[in-house]
Every structure is written in C-alpha cells, then in structure tokens.
Short mmCIF file of C-alpha atoms (C1' of nucleotides) in Angstrom, two decimals:
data_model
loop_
_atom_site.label_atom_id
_atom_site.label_comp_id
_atom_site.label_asym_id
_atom_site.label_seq_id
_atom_site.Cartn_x
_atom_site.Cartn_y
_atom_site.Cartn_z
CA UNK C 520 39.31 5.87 12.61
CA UNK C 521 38.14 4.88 9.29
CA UNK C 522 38.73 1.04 8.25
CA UNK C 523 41.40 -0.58 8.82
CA UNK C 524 43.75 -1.41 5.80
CA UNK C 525 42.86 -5.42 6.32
CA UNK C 526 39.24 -4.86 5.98
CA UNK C 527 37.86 -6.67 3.11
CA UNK C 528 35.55 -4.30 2.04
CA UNK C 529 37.38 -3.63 -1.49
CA UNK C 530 36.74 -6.01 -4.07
CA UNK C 531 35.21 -9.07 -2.87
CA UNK C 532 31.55 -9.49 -1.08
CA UNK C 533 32.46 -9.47 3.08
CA UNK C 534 29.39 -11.65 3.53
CA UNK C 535 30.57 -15.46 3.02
CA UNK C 536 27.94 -15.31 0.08
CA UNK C 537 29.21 -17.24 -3.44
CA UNK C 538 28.44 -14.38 -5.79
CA UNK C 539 25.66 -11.18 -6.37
CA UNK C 540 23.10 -12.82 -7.51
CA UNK C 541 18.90 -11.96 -7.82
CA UNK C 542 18.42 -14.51 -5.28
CA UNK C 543 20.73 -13.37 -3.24
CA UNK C 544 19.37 -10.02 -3.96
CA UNK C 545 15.84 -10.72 -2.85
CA UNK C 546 17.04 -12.87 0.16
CA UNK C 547 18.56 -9.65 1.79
CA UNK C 548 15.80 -7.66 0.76
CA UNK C 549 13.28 -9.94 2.56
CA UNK C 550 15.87 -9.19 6.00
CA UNK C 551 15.26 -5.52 5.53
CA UNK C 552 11.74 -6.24 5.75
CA UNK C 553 11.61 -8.17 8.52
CA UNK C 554 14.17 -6.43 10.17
CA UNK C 555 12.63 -2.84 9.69
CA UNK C 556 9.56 -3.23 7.30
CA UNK C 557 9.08 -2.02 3.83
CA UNK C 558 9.68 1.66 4.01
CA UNK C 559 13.36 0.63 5.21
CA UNK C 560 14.11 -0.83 1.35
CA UNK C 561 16.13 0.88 -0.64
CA UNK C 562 18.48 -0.26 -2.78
CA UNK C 563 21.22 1.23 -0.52
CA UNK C 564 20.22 -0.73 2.11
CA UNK C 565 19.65 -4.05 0.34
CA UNK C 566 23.25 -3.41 -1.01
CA UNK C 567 24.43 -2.33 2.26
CA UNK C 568 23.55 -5.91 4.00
CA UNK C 569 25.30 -7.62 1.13
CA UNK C 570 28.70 -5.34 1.50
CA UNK C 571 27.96 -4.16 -2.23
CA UNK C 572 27.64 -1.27 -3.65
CA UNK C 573 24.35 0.17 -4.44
CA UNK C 574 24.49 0.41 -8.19
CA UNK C 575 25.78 -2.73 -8.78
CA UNK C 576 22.18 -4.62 -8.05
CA UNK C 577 21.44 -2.92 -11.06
CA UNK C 578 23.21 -5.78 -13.05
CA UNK C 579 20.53 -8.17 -11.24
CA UNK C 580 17.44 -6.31 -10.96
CA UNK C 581 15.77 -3.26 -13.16
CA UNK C 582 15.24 -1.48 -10.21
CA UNK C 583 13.68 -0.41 -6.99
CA UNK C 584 10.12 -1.52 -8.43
CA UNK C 585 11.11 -4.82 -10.15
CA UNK C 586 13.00 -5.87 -6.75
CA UNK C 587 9.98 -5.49 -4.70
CA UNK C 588 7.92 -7.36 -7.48
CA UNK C 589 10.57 -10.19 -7.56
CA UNK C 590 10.35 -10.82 -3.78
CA UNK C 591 6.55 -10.82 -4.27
CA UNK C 592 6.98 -13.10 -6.75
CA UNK C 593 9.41 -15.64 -4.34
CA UNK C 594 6.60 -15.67 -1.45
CA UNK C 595 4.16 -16.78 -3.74
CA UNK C 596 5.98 -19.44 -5.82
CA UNK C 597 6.23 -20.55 -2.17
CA UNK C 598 2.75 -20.98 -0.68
CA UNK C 599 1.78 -24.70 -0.63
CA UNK C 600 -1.48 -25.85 -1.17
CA UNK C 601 -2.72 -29.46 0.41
CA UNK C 602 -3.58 -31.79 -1.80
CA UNK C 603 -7.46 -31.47 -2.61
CA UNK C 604 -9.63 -34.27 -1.40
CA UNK C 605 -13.03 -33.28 -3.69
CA UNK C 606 -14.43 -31.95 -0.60
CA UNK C 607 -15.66 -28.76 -1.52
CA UNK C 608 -15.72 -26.93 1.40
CA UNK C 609 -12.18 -28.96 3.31
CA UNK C 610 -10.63 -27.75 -0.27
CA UNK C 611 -11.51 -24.17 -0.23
CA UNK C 612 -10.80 -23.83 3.54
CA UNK C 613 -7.01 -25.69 3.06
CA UNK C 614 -7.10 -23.17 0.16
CA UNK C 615 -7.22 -20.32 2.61
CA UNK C 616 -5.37 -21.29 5.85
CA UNK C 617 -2.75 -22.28 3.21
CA UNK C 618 -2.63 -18.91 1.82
CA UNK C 619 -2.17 -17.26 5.20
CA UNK C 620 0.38 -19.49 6.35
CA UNK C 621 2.47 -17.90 3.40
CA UNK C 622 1.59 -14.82 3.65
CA UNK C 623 2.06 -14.74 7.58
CA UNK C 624 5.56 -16.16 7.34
CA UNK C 625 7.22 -12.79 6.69
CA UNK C 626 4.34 -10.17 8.01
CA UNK C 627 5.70 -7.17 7.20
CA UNK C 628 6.46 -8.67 3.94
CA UNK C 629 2.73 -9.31 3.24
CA UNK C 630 1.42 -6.08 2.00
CA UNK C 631 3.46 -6.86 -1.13
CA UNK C 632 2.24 -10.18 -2.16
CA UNK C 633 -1.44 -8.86 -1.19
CA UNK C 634 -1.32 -5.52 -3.25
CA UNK C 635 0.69 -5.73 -6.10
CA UNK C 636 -0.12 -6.83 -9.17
CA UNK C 637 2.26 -9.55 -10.60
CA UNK C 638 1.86 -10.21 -14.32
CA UNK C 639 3.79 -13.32 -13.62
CA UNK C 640 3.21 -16.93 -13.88
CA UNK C 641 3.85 -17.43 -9.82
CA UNK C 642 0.32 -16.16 -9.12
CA UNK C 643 -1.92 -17.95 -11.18
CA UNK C 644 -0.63 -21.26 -8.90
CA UNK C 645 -3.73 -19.72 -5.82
CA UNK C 646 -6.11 -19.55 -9.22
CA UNK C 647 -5.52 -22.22 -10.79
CA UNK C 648 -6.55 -24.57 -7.28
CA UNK C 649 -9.84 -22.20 -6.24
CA UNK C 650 -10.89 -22.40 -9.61
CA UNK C 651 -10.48 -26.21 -9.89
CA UNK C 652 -12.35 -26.57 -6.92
CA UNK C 653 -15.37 -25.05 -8.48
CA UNK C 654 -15.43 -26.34 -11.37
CA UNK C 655 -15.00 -30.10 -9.91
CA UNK C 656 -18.10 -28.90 -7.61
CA UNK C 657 -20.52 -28.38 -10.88
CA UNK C 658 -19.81 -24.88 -10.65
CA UNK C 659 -20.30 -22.88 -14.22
CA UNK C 660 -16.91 -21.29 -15.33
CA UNK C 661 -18.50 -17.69 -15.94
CA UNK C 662 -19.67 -18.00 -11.78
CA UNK C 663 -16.45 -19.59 -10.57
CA UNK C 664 -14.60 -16.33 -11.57
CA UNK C 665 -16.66 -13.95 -10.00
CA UNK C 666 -16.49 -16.25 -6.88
CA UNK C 667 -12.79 -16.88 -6.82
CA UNK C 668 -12.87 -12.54 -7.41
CA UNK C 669 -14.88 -12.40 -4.06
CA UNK C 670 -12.74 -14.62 -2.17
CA UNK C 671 -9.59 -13.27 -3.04
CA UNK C 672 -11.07 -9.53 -2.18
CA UNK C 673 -11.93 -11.03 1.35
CA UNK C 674 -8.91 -12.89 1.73
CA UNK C 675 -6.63 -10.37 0.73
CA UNK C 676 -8.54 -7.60 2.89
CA UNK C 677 -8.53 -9.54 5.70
CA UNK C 678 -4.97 -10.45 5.55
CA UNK C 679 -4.19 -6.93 5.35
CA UNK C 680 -5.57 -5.96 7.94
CA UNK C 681 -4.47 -8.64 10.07
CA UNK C 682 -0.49 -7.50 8.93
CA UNK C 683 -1.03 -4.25 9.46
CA UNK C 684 -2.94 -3.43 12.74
CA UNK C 685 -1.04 -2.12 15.06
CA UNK C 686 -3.07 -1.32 18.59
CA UNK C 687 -5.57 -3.67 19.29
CA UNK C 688 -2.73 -5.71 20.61
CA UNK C 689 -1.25 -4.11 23.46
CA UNK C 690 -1.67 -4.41 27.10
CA UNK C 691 -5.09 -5.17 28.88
CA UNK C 692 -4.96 -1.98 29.97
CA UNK C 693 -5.06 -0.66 25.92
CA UNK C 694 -8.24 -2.88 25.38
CA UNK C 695 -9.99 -1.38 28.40
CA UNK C 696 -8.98 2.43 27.21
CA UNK C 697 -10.35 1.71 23.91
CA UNK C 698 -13.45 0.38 25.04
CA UNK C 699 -14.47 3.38 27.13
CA UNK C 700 -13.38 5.71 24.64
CA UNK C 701 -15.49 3.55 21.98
CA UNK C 702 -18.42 3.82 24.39
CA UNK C 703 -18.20 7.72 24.92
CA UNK C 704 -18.15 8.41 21.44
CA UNK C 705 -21.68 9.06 21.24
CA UNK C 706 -22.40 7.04 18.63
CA UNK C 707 -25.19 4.24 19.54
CA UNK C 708 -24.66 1.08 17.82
CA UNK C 709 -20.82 1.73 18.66
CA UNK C 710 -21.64 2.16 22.31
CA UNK C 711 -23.74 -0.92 22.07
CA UNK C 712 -20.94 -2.96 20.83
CA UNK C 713 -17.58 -1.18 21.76
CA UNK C 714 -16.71 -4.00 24.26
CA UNK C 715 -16.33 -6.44 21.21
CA UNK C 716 -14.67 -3.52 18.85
CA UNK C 717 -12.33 -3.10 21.40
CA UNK C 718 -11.02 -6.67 20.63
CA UNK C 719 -9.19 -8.14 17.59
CA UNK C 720 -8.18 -11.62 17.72
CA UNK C 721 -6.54 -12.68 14.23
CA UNK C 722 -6.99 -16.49 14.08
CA UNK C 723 -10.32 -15.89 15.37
CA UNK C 724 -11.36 -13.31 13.12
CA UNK C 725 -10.05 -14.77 10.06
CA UNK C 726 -11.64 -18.51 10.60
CA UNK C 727 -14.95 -16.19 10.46
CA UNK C 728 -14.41 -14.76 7.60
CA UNK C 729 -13.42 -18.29 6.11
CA UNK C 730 -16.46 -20.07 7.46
CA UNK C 731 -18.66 -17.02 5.87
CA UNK C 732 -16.98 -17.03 2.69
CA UNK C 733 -17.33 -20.73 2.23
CA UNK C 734 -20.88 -20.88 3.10
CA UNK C 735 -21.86 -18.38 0.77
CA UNK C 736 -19.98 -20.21 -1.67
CA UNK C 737 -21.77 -23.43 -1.15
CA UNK C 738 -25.48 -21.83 -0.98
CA UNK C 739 -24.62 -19.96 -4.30
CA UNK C 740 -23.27 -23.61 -5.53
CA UNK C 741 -26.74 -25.43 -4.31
CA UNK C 742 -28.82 -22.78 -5.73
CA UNK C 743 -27.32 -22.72 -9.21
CA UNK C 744 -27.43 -26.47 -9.75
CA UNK H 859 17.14 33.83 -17.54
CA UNK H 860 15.59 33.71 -13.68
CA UNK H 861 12.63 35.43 -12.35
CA UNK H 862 12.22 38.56 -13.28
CA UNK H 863 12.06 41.49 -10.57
CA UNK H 864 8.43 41.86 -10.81
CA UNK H 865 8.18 37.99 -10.02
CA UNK H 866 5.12 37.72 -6.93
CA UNK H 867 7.40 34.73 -6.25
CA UNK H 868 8.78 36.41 -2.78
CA UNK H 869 6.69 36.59 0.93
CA UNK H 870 3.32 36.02 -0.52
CA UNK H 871 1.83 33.11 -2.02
CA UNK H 872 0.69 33.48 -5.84
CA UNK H 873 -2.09 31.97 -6.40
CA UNK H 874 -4.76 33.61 -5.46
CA UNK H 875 -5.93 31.62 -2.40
CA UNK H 876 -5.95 33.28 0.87
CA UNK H 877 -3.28 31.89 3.38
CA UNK H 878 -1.18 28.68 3.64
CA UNK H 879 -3.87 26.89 6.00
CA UNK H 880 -3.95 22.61 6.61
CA UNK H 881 -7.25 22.38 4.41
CA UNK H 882 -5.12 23.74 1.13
CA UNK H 883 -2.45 21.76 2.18
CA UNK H 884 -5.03 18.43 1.77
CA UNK H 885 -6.38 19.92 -1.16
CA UNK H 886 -3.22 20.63 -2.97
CA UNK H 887 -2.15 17.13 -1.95
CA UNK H 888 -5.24 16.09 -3.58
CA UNK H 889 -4.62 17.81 -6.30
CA UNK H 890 -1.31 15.95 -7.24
CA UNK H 891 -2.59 12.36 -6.48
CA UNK H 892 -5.29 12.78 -8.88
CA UNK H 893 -2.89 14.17 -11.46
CA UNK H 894 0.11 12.05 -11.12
CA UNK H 895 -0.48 9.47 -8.16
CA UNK H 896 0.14 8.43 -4.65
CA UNK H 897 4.00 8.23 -5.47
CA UNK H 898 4.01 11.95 -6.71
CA UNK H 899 3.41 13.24 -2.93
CA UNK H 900 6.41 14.82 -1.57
CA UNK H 901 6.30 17.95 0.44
CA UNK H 902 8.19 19.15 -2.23
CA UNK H 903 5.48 18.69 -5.03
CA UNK H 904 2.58 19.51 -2.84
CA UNK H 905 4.33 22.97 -2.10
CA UNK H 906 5.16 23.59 -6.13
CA UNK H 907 1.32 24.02 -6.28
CA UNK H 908 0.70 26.13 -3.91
CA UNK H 909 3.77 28.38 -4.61
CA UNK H 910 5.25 27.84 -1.18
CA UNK H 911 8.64 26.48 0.32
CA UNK H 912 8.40 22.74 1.69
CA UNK H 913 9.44 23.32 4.89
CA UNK H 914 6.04 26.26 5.00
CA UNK H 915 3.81 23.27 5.45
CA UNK H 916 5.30 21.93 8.47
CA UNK H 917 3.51 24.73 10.63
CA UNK H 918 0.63 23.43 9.42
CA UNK H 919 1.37 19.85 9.39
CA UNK H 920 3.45 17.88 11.25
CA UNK H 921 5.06 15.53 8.32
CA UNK H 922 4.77 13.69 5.24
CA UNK H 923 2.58 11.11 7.15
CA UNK H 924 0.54 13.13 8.96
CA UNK H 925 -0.20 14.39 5.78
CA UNK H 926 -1.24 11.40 4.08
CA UNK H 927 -3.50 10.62 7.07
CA UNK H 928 -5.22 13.65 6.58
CA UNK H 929 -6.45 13.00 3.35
CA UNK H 930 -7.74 9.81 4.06
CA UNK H 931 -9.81 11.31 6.66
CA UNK H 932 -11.00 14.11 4.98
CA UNK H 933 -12.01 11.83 2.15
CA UNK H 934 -13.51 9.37 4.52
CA UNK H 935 -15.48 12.41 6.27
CA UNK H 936 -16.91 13.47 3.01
CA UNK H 937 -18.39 9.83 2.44
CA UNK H 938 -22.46 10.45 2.65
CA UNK H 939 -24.41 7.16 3.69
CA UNK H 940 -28.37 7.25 2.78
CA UNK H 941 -31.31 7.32 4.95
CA UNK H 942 -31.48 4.35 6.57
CA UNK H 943 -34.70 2.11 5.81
CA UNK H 944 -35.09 -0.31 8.07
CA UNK H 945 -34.57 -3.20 5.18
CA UNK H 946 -31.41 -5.10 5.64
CA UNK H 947 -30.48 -5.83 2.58
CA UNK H 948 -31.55 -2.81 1.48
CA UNK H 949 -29.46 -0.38 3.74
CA UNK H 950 -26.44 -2.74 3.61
CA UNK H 951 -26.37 -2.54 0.05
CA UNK H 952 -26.78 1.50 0.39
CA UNK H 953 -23.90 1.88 2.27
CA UNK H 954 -21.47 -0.57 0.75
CA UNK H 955 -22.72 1.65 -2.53
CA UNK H 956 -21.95 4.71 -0.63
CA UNK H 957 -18.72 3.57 0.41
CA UNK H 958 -17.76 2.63 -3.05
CA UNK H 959 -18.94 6.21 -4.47
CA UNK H 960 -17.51 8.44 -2.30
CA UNK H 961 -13.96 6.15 -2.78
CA UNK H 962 -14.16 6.34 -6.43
CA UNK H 963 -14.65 10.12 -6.49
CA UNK H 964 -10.79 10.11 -6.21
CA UNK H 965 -9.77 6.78 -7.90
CA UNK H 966 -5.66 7.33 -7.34
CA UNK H 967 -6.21 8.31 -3.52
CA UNK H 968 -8.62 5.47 -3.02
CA UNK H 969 -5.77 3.19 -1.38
CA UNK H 970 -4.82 5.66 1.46
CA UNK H 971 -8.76 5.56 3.03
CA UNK H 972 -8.43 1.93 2.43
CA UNK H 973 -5.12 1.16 4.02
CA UNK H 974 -4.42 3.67 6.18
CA UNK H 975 -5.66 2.51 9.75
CA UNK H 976 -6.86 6.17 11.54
CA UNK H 977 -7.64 6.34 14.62
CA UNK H 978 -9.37 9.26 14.41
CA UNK H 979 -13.27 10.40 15.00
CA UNK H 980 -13.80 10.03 10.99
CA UNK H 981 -13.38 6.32 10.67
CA UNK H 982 -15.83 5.19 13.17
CA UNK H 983 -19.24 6.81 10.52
CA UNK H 984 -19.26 3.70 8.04
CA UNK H 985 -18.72 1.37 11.27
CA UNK H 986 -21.68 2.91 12.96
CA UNK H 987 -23.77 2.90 10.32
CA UNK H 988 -22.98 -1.02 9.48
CA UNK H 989 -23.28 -1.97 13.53
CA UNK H 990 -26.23 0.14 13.14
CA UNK H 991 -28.14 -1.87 10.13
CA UNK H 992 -26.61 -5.43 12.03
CA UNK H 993 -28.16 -4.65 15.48
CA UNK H 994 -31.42 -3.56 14.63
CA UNK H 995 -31.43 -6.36 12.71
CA UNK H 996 -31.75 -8.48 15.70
CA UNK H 997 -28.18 -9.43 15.15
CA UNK H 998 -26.19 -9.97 19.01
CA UNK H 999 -23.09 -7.74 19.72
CA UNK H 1000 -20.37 -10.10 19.06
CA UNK H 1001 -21.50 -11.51 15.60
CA UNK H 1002 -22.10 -8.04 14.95
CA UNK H 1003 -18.28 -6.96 15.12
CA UNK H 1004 -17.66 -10.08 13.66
CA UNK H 1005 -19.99 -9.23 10.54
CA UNK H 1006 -18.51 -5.91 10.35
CA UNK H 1007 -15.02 -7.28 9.78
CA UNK H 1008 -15.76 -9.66 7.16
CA UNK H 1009 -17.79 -7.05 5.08
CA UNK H 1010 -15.09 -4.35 5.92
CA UNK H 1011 -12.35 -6.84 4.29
CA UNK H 1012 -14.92 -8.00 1.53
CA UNK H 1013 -15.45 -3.80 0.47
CA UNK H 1014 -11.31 -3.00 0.96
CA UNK H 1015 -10.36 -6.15 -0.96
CA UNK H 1016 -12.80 -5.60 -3.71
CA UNK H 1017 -12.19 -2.03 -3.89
CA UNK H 1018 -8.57 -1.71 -3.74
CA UNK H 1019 -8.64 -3.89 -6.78
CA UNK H 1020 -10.86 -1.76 -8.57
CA UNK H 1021 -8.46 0.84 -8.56
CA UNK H 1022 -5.27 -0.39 -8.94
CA UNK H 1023 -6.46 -3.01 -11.63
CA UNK H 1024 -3.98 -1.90 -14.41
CA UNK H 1025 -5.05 -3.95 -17.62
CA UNK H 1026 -7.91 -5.84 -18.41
CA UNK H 1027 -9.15 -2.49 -19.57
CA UNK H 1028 -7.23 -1.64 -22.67
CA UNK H 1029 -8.68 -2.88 -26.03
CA UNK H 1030 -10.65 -5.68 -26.95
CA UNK H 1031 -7.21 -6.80 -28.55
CA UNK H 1032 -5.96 -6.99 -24.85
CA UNK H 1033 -8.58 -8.72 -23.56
CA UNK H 1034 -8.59 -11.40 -26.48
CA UNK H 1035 -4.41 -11.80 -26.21
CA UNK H 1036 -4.53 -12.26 -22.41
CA UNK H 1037 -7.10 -14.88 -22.96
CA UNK H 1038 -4.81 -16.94 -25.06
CA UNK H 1039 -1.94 -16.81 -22.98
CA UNK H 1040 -4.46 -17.78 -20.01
CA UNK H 1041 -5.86 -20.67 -22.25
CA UNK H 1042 -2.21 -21.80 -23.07
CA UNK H 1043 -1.21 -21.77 -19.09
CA UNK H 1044 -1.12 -24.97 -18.76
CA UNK H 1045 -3.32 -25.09 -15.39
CA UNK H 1046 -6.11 -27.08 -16.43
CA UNK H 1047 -8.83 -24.99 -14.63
CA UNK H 1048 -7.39 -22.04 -15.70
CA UNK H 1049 -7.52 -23.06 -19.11
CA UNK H 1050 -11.31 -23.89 -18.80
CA UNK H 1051 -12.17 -20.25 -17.66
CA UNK H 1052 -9.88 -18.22 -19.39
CA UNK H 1053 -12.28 -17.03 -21.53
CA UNK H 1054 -14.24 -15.03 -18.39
CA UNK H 1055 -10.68 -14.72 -16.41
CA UNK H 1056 -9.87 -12.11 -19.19
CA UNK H 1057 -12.52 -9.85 -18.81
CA UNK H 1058 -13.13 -7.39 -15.89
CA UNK H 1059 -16.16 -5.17 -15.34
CA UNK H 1060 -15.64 -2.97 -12.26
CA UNK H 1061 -19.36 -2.57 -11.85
CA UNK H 1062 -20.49 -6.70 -12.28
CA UNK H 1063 -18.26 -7.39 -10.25
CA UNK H 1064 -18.96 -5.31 -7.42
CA UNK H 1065 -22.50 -6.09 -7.63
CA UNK H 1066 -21.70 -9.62 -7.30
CA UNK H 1067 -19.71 -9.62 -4.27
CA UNK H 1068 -21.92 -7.29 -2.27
CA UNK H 1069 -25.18 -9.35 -3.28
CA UNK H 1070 -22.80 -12.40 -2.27
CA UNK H 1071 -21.72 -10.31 1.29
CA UNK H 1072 -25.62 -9.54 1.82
CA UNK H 1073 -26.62 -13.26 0.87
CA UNK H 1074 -24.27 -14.17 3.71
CA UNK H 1075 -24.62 -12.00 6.55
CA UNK H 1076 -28.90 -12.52 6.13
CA UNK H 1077 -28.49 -16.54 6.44
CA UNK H 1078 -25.97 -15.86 9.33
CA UNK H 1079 -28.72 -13.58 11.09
CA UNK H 1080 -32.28 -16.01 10.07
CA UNK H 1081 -29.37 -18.83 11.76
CA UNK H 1082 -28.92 -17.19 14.87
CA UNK H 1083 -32.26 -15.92 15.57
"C1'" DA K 1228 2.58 33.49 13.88
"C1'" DC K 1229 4.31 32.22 9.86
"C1'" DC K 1230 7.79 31.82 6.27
"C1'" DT K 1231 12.55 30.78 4.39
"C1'" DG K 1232 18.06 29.90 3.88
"C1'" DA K 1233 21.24 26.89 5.01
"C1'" DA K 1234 22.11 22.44 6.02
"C1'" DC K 1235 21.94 17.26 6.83
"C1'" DA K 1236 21.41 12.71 5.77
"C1'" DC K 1237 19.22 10.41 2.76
"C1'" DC K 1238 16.93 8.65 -2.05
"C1'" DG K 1239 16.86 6.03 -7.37
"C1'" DT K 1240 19.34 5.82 -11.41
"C1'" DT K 1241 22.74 6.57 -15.47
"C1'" DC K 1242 27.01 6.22 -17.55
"C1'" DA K 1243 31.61 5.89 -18.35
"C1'" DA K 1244 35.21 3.74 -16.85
"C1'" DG K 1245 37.76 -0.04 -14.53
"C1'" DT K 1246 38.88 -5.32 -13.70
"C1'" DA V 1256 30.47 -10.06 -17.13
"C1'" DC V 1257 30.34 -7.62 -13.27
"C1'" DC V 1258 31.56 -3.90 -10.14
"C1'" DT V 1259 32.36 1.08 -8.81
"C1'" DG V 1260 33.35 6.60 -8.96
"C1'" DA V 1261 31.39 10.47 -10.18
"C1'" DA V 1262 27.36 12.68 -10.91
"C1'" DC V 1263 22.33 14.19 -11.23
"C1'" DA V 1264 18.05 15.30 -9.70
"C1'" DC V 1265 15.59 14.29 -6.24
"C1'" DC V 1266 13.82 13.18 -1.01
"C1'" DG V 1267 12.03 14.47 4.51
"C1'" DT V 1268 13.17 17.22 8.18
"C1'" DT V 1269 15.49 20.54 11.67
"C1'" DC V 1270 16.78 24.87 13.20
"C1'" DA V 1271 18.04 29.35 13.45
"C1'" DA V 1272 16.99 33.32 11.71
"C1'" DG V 1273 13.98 36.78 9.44
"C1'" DT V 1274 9.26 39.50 9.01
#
DNA sequence: ACCTGAACACCGTTCAAGT
DNA sequence: ACCTGAACACCGTTCAAGT
C-alpha cells in the first residue's frame, strides 16, 4: 500500500516545475498561505508541495526566517504605484489604494509585508513615492519623514486589521448578536454607539482613514508654508 | 550525574509559589517574553520556570493560544486611563499616552495586545474611554466608530513599530552609515531626506503622530458640527 | 482536582554522504 | 551543484493512569 514502484517520487521534482529554485521556492510558499495561512509554513510543507525534500530548500534559502522575508520581499517589489499627476492629495490617495491593492491580493499573506522589517531595497520603492510627493508639495524634508512615519503607522494598522478580523463578517444574525451584547455591556458611550461597532465594512472604513490621513496632511502642509 | 535523591524535583513545585494556578501561568509566560521574546513561548519553556511538566498547564489552560490571549488581556486590563477632563485634545492625548505606557511596560509582549483581536470584556476599556471623549464631544455615533478606527490603527501602527524597530538605535556610526547608503539609493526623494530617514526617536515621533491624530479628529468634529 | 509517563505527529537545521 | 539519509534537539497535545 505504499507507492507504487512507477511513482516518480525518487529523483526528479513530480511537479512539471524546470528546477528548485528561490522563486520557485517562494511561489509554493505563497500557496501554503493562501491555502492554509501562515502558521501552516514550514519548510516541510513548502517542500512537500514541490515533491522535495525538506532540507534541500536549504540550498535556496537560509532558512525558515529568510523564506518568509523573501516572499515579503516579492509582494512588495510588486505593488504598483500610478503615475503621480502633482496633485497632492490624488497622489497620496493612489499612493494608498495602491498599497492595499498589493497587500489585499494574497490576505493572509499580508501580515508579513505589514510587520516585518525588510532591510532590503524592495521597500524603499512605497518611500521613495510618499516622500516625493511631499517634497514636490513645498513640504520641508525633516516634516515629510515624520509624515510619511504617520501614514505608514495608519496604513499599515489599518490594513492589519482589515486582514485579520475575523467576526464582524458573518451572518446578519452575528451583527445583530453583537450589537445587543455591545449594548448590555454596561458601558455608556459603547451602548450609545454599539449599533455602529457592531459593523465593519473594509472599503468603507479604510477610504476614512485615507480621507483623514490626507487632510491632516494637507492642513499641516498649508500651515507650514 | 542526574538529580540527586534529595532533588524537590518530584510532586511539588519548587519554587516557592503556592500552586500551579492560570495567573502564574501568565506571569511565567511573561516572564520568558521579556527575557527571550515572543518566539521563546512554548508550553515547554513556560513550564521550565515554574518547575512543572508541560502538559500541568493544560488544566489550567486550554492551549498554547489560549495562552497567548491571556496575556494580552491581562496586559490590556492593567492599562490605567486618567481622569477624564472634559478637554478633547486634552483627554485624547491622555489616553493615547496611557495606551502607549502601559504597552511599553512590556516592550517584547507589546505585539500580542496589539494584534491579537480578543473578544473578551478587557478590550472594550480603551474603546469606551475614546467613544467616551468623541461623544461628549458633540461628535454623532457613526463618525464616532469611524474616529475610533482610524486612531486605533494610527496607535497599533505607530506602536508596533516602536517595538519591533531593530536598528536605527545602535551607534551614531549606524545612524551616519545607513544615511549614506540611503543618500546613495538612487531614489531621488529618498536621497533628499536621508539625512532625517536615518534617525528615529521613539518619543518625537509619537508625539508627532498623536498631535497629527488630535489635529484631525478636532477639524473633523468643528466640520460636522 | 491536579499532576505525570508514555506516546504521537509534528518542527528547524546540520552534516556527511551520494549523484 | 544540488539532493537526501540519518540524526538532533526541539514542538503542541491527548489520554490513561497515578495521587
């Protein structure tokens, strides 16, 4: 009952795949997440969808930890950014929806291009267009850091949050639950607004936060000119 | 070469804490984040310091990630938010402070109470305090879930940098080394403000988003009145 | 009620072979 | 140059005992 003497599982990759390879590598891991999130990587199962042996993706990668970098590294060397029309606020706001639109195309995938820290060239690309938006709207280079440090902190919370809530989005029934249980809490201002809390819409919530952002951004702009 | 007879290491625990109970559990667990890290927590490790078998602190717990949970809401329950004032600016500022303080207190755990989504009792204190400030305010329901979110993304994102910013913080040598390499980029903006890109200052910075957040959330609130 | 021994199905990683 | 067998020191968790 084991496998059958013509399987080709000695040897040679069963996948139709050229060769092992880091892309190759960090194309598989990116199914596991999207198949069964992050906590389902490990290098067994990365090597497992490729019909190789665990071990030998140590000839391609350094290790668990420099994997999970590298695919971080692939999802942002592939955000695009529009072209920037000198329009302070259209730039900044392309900036963002762009950003999303990257980060949303493999959700469960998100948490690593929002959290860790890549030393890597790949993401000053997100820097290098906020900040040239700033400084192209007059704005002084020590206050266009601190701002592009603000928007990425309320980009990259709200992103994470958007990946990573999980009720919120079931049923009717769930929203009305939550609401009275909200309401019964016995907390006042939560009572006063638990049928609201009880909601979460993401495309809603997050062209807020964008519209917020960006206005704070252009008062600071006006008032330091 | 093993224990010797006289060993306490049998029935008993050896330290010279009471019983095995879910509160030592969190505060051994504690105990190894801020010694070695989130990635040090296994049962394993928690139950070395509290000279106890693994498998002891599933009758108090019911797994690794129930666990986890727990210290984020202990450490959110221990958060203490000022007297409110009646002053907007004032009270928002006192709580995103108080947020910050009490998250700090624990630097390495900081990124469970900040990414782990509870649904328990303990969350819900920094959101009524916030709806609290909004509403009497004169702010309307909605906008004041709405207002939440944003500054609940703006105080994650900030903070979660804050603690897992690795360098930046060495020596001046650092600072003045990552500066050329930012200068010599090649990204034209980047290049401009490399100079400010290379330094970090966890306080300055956090002042300058939250005065940003407040900035925001008053012209919101003197817009919609 | 609470603790542990034995056990299971996993991990990441190294190193010396093999081709 | 690239892959694997054997091996090491780990994991989380269950369950049937023991007290």
């Amino acid at each position: 009952m084991t496998d059958d003497a013509s399987s080709p599982r000695r040897g040679r990759p069963p996948r139709g795949a050229t060769r092992l390879t880091r892309e190759s590598i960090i194309e598989a891991t990116l199914e596991v997440v999207d198949a069964d999130g992050i906590d389902a990587v490990s290098m067994r199962t990365v090597a497992r969808t490729l019909g190789v042996d665990a071990k030998s993706l140590y000839n391609h990668v350094r290790g668990k930890d420099d994997l999970l970098d590298a695919v971080a590294e692939q999802l942002l060397g592939g955000l695009v950014f529009p072209a920037l029309t000198g329009d302070l606020r259209g730039d900044l706001r392309a900036i963002a929806y762009g950003f999303r639109e990257g980060a949303l195309l493999h959700p469960a995938a998100a948490p690593l291009v929002l959290t860790r820290q890549l030393s890597s060239w790949e993401g000053l690309a997100p820097v290098e267009a906020v900040v040239g938006v700033l400084l192209r709207a007059g704005c002084p280079p020590d206050e266009a850091v601190h701002l592009l440090r603000t928007l990425a902190a309320m980009l990259i919370g709200t992103l994470l949050r958007e990946v990573s809530a999980g009720p919120t989005f079931g049923v009717d029934d769930g929203i009305a639950a939550r609401r009275e249980a909200l309401e019964r809490s016995g907390l006042p201002a939560i009572g006063e607004v638990g049928a609201h809390l009880a909601r979460f819409d993401r495309e809603v919530e997050f062209a807020f936060t964008v519209d917020l952002a960006i206005d704070a951004v252009a008062a600071r702009l006006s008032a330091s000119r």
